[in-house]
Amino acid sequence: MKKYLVIGDPIEHSLSPKLHNFWIKENNIKATYDKKKLNKNEIKNLIIDVKNKKINGLNVTIPYKREIINYLDELSPEANKTQSVNTVFLDDNKIIGHNTDISGFEFAIKKLDFNVVDKEILIMGAGGVVSSIIFALNKMNVKKITVMNRTRGKAENLKNLFKDIIIIDWGEIPNCDMIINATSVGLKKNDKINLDFSKISKNKLFYDIIYNPVKTNFLKIGKNLGNKTENGKMMFIYQALAAFKIWHNIEPKINNNVIKLLEE
Ligand code: ATR
């Protein structure tokens, strides 16, 4: 029986086990996928378990996507460029870190009726997932990426990885073609981002990385202002799909049953 884990802190909210175990069952794979809350000082021993094949793969979430890099043998080019790892596997006795948040975001956007080529994008937040979003947007040939974060210094740090991004102060929201909420504001139902979005003209895209709740206040505001809105559900599903493919060499199906899993 193969064993997979998602690690993070907090981890209770993670729907990765639900999704992976559904696909594991559907594809008759002998494996289990669990979640584990971890302290930083426990990462080292966990990686030894991967090396010894006691654990066959890891997903990594907040706050360890960067921290885990210290314990790995090699990074994929995507993980290296973003300094962010969400998927770990053993290859030829080497522990490899990869980043499937990038393709998760890319596929999710490509499925939308919204073309990002040559568009101006504003990202709110500078946490763990933002480097993956920037990487994916650059790959999709957007024109301009602006980042604003409550703590400006954290946004400035992203310039070490992506020199072409523009950093602005948290506060006034300029017009743009797509605005992405990559902060954790909205995870609680009553959370509100108290900013003025009215400079964004109509028919633009409001995208929230959060998928639970399904419609954050940020998305409600976007809709009321006459824009398209989308939550992070498909990004989450596609990042999981890419990890599943790496570990099991099978492309799992995305259908209504899968999508419903995340809405229950
Ligand atoms: P981490 O910062 O540990 O990677 P994260 O959940 O990936 O954690 O990121 C949280 C993001 O939400 C950060 O950009 C954070 O801004 P700060 O860097 O200033 O902390 C942002 N965030 C959290 N609460 C916020 C709030 N009340 N208002 C604005 N931004 C907030």
Short mmCIF file of C-alpha atoms and ligand atoms in Angstrom, two decimals:
data_model
loop_
_atom_site.label_atom_id
_atom_site.label_comp_id
_atom_site.label_asym_id
_atom_site.label_seq_id
_atom_site.Cartn_x
_atom_site.Cartn_y
_atom_site.Cartn_z
CA MET A 1 0.00 0.00 0.00
CA LYS A 2 1.52 3.29 -1.07
CA LYS A 3 1.26 6.25 1.23
CA TYR A 4 0.81 9.93 0.38
CA LEU A 5 0.44 12.96 2.63
CA VAL A 6 -0.37 16.64 2.51
CA ILE A 7 1.55 18.55 5.15
CA GLY A 8 1.00 22.05 6.50
CA ASP A 9 -0.13 24.05 9.49
CA PRO A 10 -3.08 24.55 9.70
CA ILE A 11 -4.13 21.52 7.65
CA GLU A 12 -7.65 20.76 8.89
CA HIS A 13 -9.26 22.70 6.02
CA SER A 14 -7.39 20.83 3.27
CA LEU A 15 -9.59 19.05 0.74
CA SER A 16 -6.63 17.34 -0.92
CA PRO A 17 -7.29 13.98 0.83
CA LYS A 18 -10.90 13.97 -0.36
CA LEU A 19 -9.89 14.61 -3.95
CA HIS A 20 -6.88 12.29 -4.12
CA ASN A 21 -8.66 9.42 -2.35
CA PHE A 22 -11.56 9.75 -4.81
CA TRP A 23 -9.17 9.42 -7.77
CA ILE A 24 -7.18 6.65 -6.04
CA LYS A 25 -10.36 4.61 -5.64
CA GLU A 26 -11.63 5.38 -9.13
CA ASN A 27 -8.37 4.16 -10.65
CA ASN A 28 -8.07 1.08 -8.42
CA ILE A 29 -4.73 2.18 -7.01
CA LYS A 30 -3.52 0.62 -3.78
CA ALA A 31 -2.73 3.77 -1.86
CA THR A 32 -3.85 6.07 0.93
CA TYR A 33 -3.67 9.86 1.11
CA ASP A 34 -3.86 11.60 4.50
CA LYS A 35 -3.29 15.05 5.94
CA LYS A 36 -0.75 15.75 8.64
CA LYS A 37 -0.24 18.87 10.72
CA LEU A 38 3.47 19.35 11.09
CA ASN A 39 5.88 21.48 13.08
CA LYS A 40 8.87 22.87 11.23
CA ASN A 41 11.25 20.61 13.19
CA GLU A 42 9.38 17.50 12.00
CA ILE A 43 10.04 18.09 8.30
CA LYS A 44 13.50 16.53 8.38
CA ASN A 45 12.30 13.14 9.65
CA LEU A 46 9.41 13.11 7.25
CA ILE A 47 11.80 13.54 4.34
CA ILE A 48 13.83 10.60 5.65
CA ASP A 49 10.59 8.57 5.45
CA VAL A 50 10.25 9.60 1.80
CA LYS A 51 13.84 8.59 1.13
CA ASN A 52 13.15 5.18 2.73
CA LYS A 53 9.95 4.82 0.69
CA LYS A 54 7.80 4.68 3.80
CA ILE A 55 6.03 7.63 2.25
CA ASN A 56 5.69 7.76 -1.54
CA GLY A 57 4.82 11.39 -2.08
CA LEU A 58 3.98 14.68 -0.37
CA ASN A 59 1.88 17.69 -1.07
CA VAL A 60 3.05 20.75 0.77
CA THR A 61 0.91 23.69 1.77
CA ILE A 62 1.09 26.82 3.93
CA PRO A 63 3.52 27.64 5.54
CA TYR A 64 6.12 25.14 4.24
CA LYS A 65 6.23 25.60 0.46
CA ARG A 66 9.55 27.41 0.68
CA GLU A 67 10.89 25.84 3.88
CA ILE A 68 10.73 22.30 2.44
CA ILE A 69 13.32 23.24 -0.21
CA ASN A 70 16.08 23.01 2.42
CA TYR A 71 15.50 19.25 2.71
CA LEU A 72 15.23 18.24 -0.96
CA ASP A 73 17.88 16.90 -3.35
CA GLU A 74 16.66 18.61 -6.51
CA LEU A 75 14.08 21.09 -7.74
CA SER A 76 12.23 21.18 -11.03
CA PRO A 77 12.94 24.38 -12.99
CA GLU A 78 9.47 25.71 -12.04
CA ALA A 79 10.00 25.04 -8.33
CA ASN A 80 13.43 26.62 -8.52
CA LYS A 81 12.26 29.78 -10.25
CA THR A 82 9.32 30.28 -7.87
CA GLN A 83 11.16 29.00 -4.77
CA SER A 84 7.94 27.17 -4.01
CA VAL A 85 7.31 23.42 -3.78
CA ASN A 86 3.89 21.84 -3.39
CA THR A 87 4.68 18.32 -4.67
CA VAL A 88 7.48 15.99 -3.57
CA PHE A 89 8.42 12.63 -5.06
CA LEU A 90 11.32 10.20 -5.19
CA ASP A 91 13.11 9.69 -8.51
CA ASP A 92 16.15 7.48 -8.78
CA ASN A 93 16.66 7.78 -5.00
CA LYS A 94 16.67 11.55 -5.23
CA ILE A 95 13.99 13.59 -3.51
CA ILE A 96 12.58 16.02 -6.04
CA GLY A 97 10.48 19.12 -5.37
CA HIS A 98 8.05 20.33 -8.01
CA ASN A 99 5.44 23.06 -8.25
CA THR A 100 2.04 22.12 -9.69
CA ASP A 101 0.34 25.34 -8.50
CA ILE A 102 1.69 26.89 -11.71
CA SER A 103 0.00 24.50 -14.11
CA GLY A 104 -3.04 24.48 -11.80
CA PHE A 105 -3.47 28.21 -12.24
CA GLU A 106 -2.60 28.11 -15.95
CA PHE A 107 -5.14 25.40 -16.83
CA ALA A 108 -7.83 27.04 -14.69
CA ILE A 109 -7.39 30.34 -16.53
CA LYS A 110 -7.22 28.73 -19.95
CA LYS A 111 -10.60 27.08 -19.35
CA LEU A 112 -12.21 30.47 -18.80
CA ASP A 113 -13.73 32.65 -21.43
CA PHE A 114 -11.03 35.24 -20.76
CA ASN A 115 -7.84 35.77 -22.70
CA VAL A 116 -4.95 37.04 -20.57
CA VAL A 117 -2.53 37.66 -23.45
CA ASP A 118 -1.34 41.28 -23.36
CA LYS A 119 -3.52 42.07 -20.33
CA GLU A 120 -2.72 44.08 -17.20
CA ILE A 121 -3.00 42.04 -14.03
CA LEU A 122 -3.17 43.20 -10.41
CA ILE A 123 -2.36 40.73 -7.65
CA MET A 124 -3.34 41.42 -4.04
CA GLY A 125 -1.13 39.55 -1.58
CA ALA A 126 2.43 38.27 -1.55
CA GLY A 127 2.08 34.95 0.28
CA GLY A 128 3.20 31.45 -0.62
CA VAL A 129 1.24 31.00 -3.84
CA VAL A 130 1.94 34.34 -5.51
CA SER A 131 5.26 33.41 -7.13
CA SER A 132 3.46 30.51 -8.86
CA ILE A 133 0.76 32.84 -10.16
CA ILE A 134 3.34 35.29 -11.50
CA PHE A 135 5.26 32.46 -13.20
CA ALA A 136 2.08 31.20 -14.86
CA LEU A 137 0.97 34.69 -15.96
CA ASN A 138 4.38 35.38 -17.50
CA LYS A 139 4.17 32.06 -19.33
CA MET A 140 0.77 33.10 -20.67
CA ASN A 141 2.25 36.36 -22.01
CA VAL A 142 0.42 38.97 -20.00
CA LYS A 143 1.52 42.58 -20.52
CA LYS A 144 1.99 43.84 -16.98
CA ILE A 145 1.89 42.37 -13.48
CA THR A 146 1.38 44.68 -10.49
CA VAL A 147 1.54 43.37 -6.92
CA MET A 148 0.20 45.06 -3.81
CA ASN A 149 0.54 43.64 -0.33
CA ARG A 150 -0.37 44.95 3.12
CA THR A 151 3.27 44.44 4.09
CA ARG A 152 4.98 46.09 1.13
CA GLY A 153 8.38 44.53 1.86
CA LYS A 154 7.05 41.05 1.13
CA ALA A 155 5.90 42.19 -2.31
CA GLU A 156 9.29 43.84 -2.88
CA ASN A 157 10.96 40.48 -2.13
CA LEU A 158 9.13 38.98 -5.10
CA LYS A 159 11.15 41.30 -7.31
CA ASN A 160 14.20 39.16 -6.51
CA LEU A 161 12.50 36.35 -8.42
CA PHE A 162 10.64 38.39 -11.06
CA LYS A 163 12.35 41.66 -11.86
CA ASP A 164 9.65 42.96 -14.23
CA ILE A 165 6.79 43.10 -11.73
CA ILE A 166 5.60 46.46 -10.42
CA ILE A 167 4.99 46.98 -6.72
CA ILE A 168 2.47 49.51 -5.45
CA ASP A 169 1.27 50.46 -1.99
CA TRP A 170 -1.63 48.58 -0.43
CA GLY A 171 -4.61 50.85 -0.82
CA GLU A 172 -5.68 52.50 -4.01
CA ILE A 173 -6.69 50.00 -6.67
CA PRO A 174 -5.83 51.10 -10.21
CA ASN A 175 -7.76 49.98 -13.29
CA CYS A 176 -6.64 46.61 -14.67
CA ASP A 177 -7.98 43.75 -16.82
CA MET A 178 -7.82 41.10 -14.13
CA ILE A 179 -7.55 41.40 -10.35
CA ILE A 180 -6.53 38.42 -8.25
CA ASN A 181 -7.15 38.04 -4.53
CA ALA A 182 -4.23 35.99 -3.24
CA THR A 183 -4.61 37.14 0.35
CA SER A 184 -6.19 35.00 3.02
CA VAL A 185 -8.94 37.60 3.46
CA GLY A 186 -12.19 35.87 2.56
CA LEU A 187 -11.46 32.48 4.10
CA LYS A 188 -13.86 33.46 6.87
CA LYS A 189 -17.32 34.22 5.56
CA ASN A 190 -17.51 37.74 6.97
CA ASP A 191 -14.00 38.76 5.89
CA LYS A 192 -13.97 41.92 3.80
CA ILE A 193 -11.20 43.64 1.89
CA ASN A 194 -11.96 47.25 2.67
CA LEU A 195 -10.66 48.76 -0.53
CA ASP A 196 -12.32 50.68 -3.33
CA PHE A 197 -12.51 48.63 -6.54
CA SER A 198 -14.57 51.15 -8.49
CA LYS A 199 -11.63 52.29 -10.69
CA ILE A 200 -11.80 48.91 -12.41
CA SER A 201 -14.06 49.33 -15.41
CA LYS A 202 -16.73 46.76 -16.34
CA ASN A 203 -16.32 43.30 -17.89
CA LYS A 204 -12.99 42.63 -16.27
CA LEU A 205 -12.12 39.45 -14.34
CA PHE A 206 -12.18 39.20 -10.55
CA TYR A 207 -10.36 35.98 -9.58
CA ASP A 208 -10.13 34.65 -6.04
CA ILE A 209 -7.67 31.90 -5.10
CA ILE A 210 -10.09 30.99 -2.29
CA TYR A 211 -12.71 28.38 -3.22
CA ASN A 212 -14.29 27.83 0.17
CA PRO A 213 -16.46 29.87 0.68
CA VAL A 214 -17.50 29.60 -2.96
CA LYS A 215 -18.21 33.31 -3.30
CA THR A 216 -16.08 35.64 -1.18
CA ASN A 217 -17.08 39.25 -0.57
CA PHE A 218 -14.36 40.20 -3.06
CA LEU A 219 -16.13 38.21 -5.78
CA LYS A 220 -19.52 39.62 -4.78
CA ILE A 221 -18.15 43.16 -5.16
CA GLY A 222 -16.67 42.29 -8.55
CA LYS A 223 -19.98 40.90 -9.74
CA ASN A 224 -21.94 43.92 -8.47
CA LEU A 225 -19.58 46.19 -10.40
CA GLY A 226 -20.41 44.28 -13.61
CA ASN A 227 -17.40 41.99 -13.91
CA LYS A 228 -16.74 38.29 -14.51
CA THR A 229 -15.83 36.35 -11.39
CA GLU A 230 -14.13 33.03 -10.73
CA ASN A 231 -13.00 31.26 -7.57
CA GLY A 232 -9.94 29.04 -7.05
CA LYS A 233 -11.70 25.68 -7.31
CA MET A 234 -10.42 24.67 -10.74
CA MET A 235 -6.89 25.82 -9.86
CA PHE A 236 -7.04 23.56 -6.83
CA ILE A 237 -8.31 20.61 -8.89
CA TYR A 238 -5.71 21.07 -11.63
CA GLN A 239 -2.79 21.33 -9.20
CA ALA A 240 -3.96 18.08 -7.63
CA LEU A 241 -4.33 16.48 -11.07
CA ALA A 242 -0.74 17.33 -11.95
CA ALA A 243 0.55 15.84 -8.67
CA PHE A 244 -1.55 12.71 -9.22
CA LYS A 245 -0.07 12.30 -12.70
CA ILE A 246 3.48 12.54 -11.34
CA TRP A 247 2.91 9.98 -8.58
CA HIS A 248 0.67 7.45 -10.32
CA ASN A 249 1.41 8.06 -13.99
CA ILE A 250 -2.32 8.26 -14.65
CA GLU A 251 -4.32 11.31 -15.70
CA PRO A 252 -7.38 11.33 -13.45
CA LYS A 253 -10.75 12.52 -14.73
CA ILE A 254 -12.31 15.83 -13.87
CA ASN A 255 -16.08 15.51 -14.00
CA ASN A 256 -19.11 16.74 -12.07
CA ASN A 257 -18.56 14.18 -9.32
CA VAL A 258 -15.07 15.56 -8.73
CA ILE A 259 -16.29 19.13 -8.73
CA LYS A 260 -19.17 18.27 -6.38
CA LEU A 261 -16.71 16.68 -3.95
CA LEU A 262 -15.34 20.11 -3.18
CA GLU A 263 -18.72 21.72 -2.73
CA GLU A 264 -20.09 19.38 -0.06
P1 ATR B 1 2.24 33.49 4.16
O1 ATR B 1 2.30 35.00 4.20
O2 ATR B 1 2.71 32.82 5.42
O3 ATR B 1 2.81 32.87 2.92
P2 ATR B 1 -0.32 33.21 3.03
O4 ATR B 1 -1.62 32.74 3.61
O5 ATR B 1 0.23 32.56 1.83
O6 ATR B 1 0.71 33.14 4.21
O7 ATR B 1 -0.41 34.75 2.74
C1 ATR B 1 -1.30 35.55 3.38
C2 ATR B 1 -1.47 36.82 2.53
O8 ATR B 1 -2.67 37.47 2.96
C3 ATR B 1 -0.35 37.81 2.75
O9 ATR B 1 -0.12 38.51 1.55
C4 ATR B 1 -0.94 38.72 3.82
O10 ATR B 1 -0.40 40.01 3.86
P3 ATR B 1 0.85 40.35 4.81
O11 ATR B 1 2.06 39.91 4.04
O12 ATR B 1 0.79 41.80 5.01
O13 ATR B 1 0.66 39.56 6.08
C5 ATR B 1 -2.36 38.79 3.38
N1 ATR B 1 -3.27 39.18 4.44
C6 ATR B 1 -3.65 38.46 5.50
N2 ATR B 1 -4.53 39.13 6.27
C7 ATR B 1 -4.71 40.34 5.65
C8 ATR B 1 -5.52 41.52 5.92
N3 ATR B 1 -6.33 41.57 6.99
N4 ATR B 1 -5.47 42.53 5.06
C9 ATR B 1 -4.68 42.48 3.97
N5 ATR B 1 -3.90 41.42 3.65
C10 ATR B 1 -3.91 40.37 4.48
#
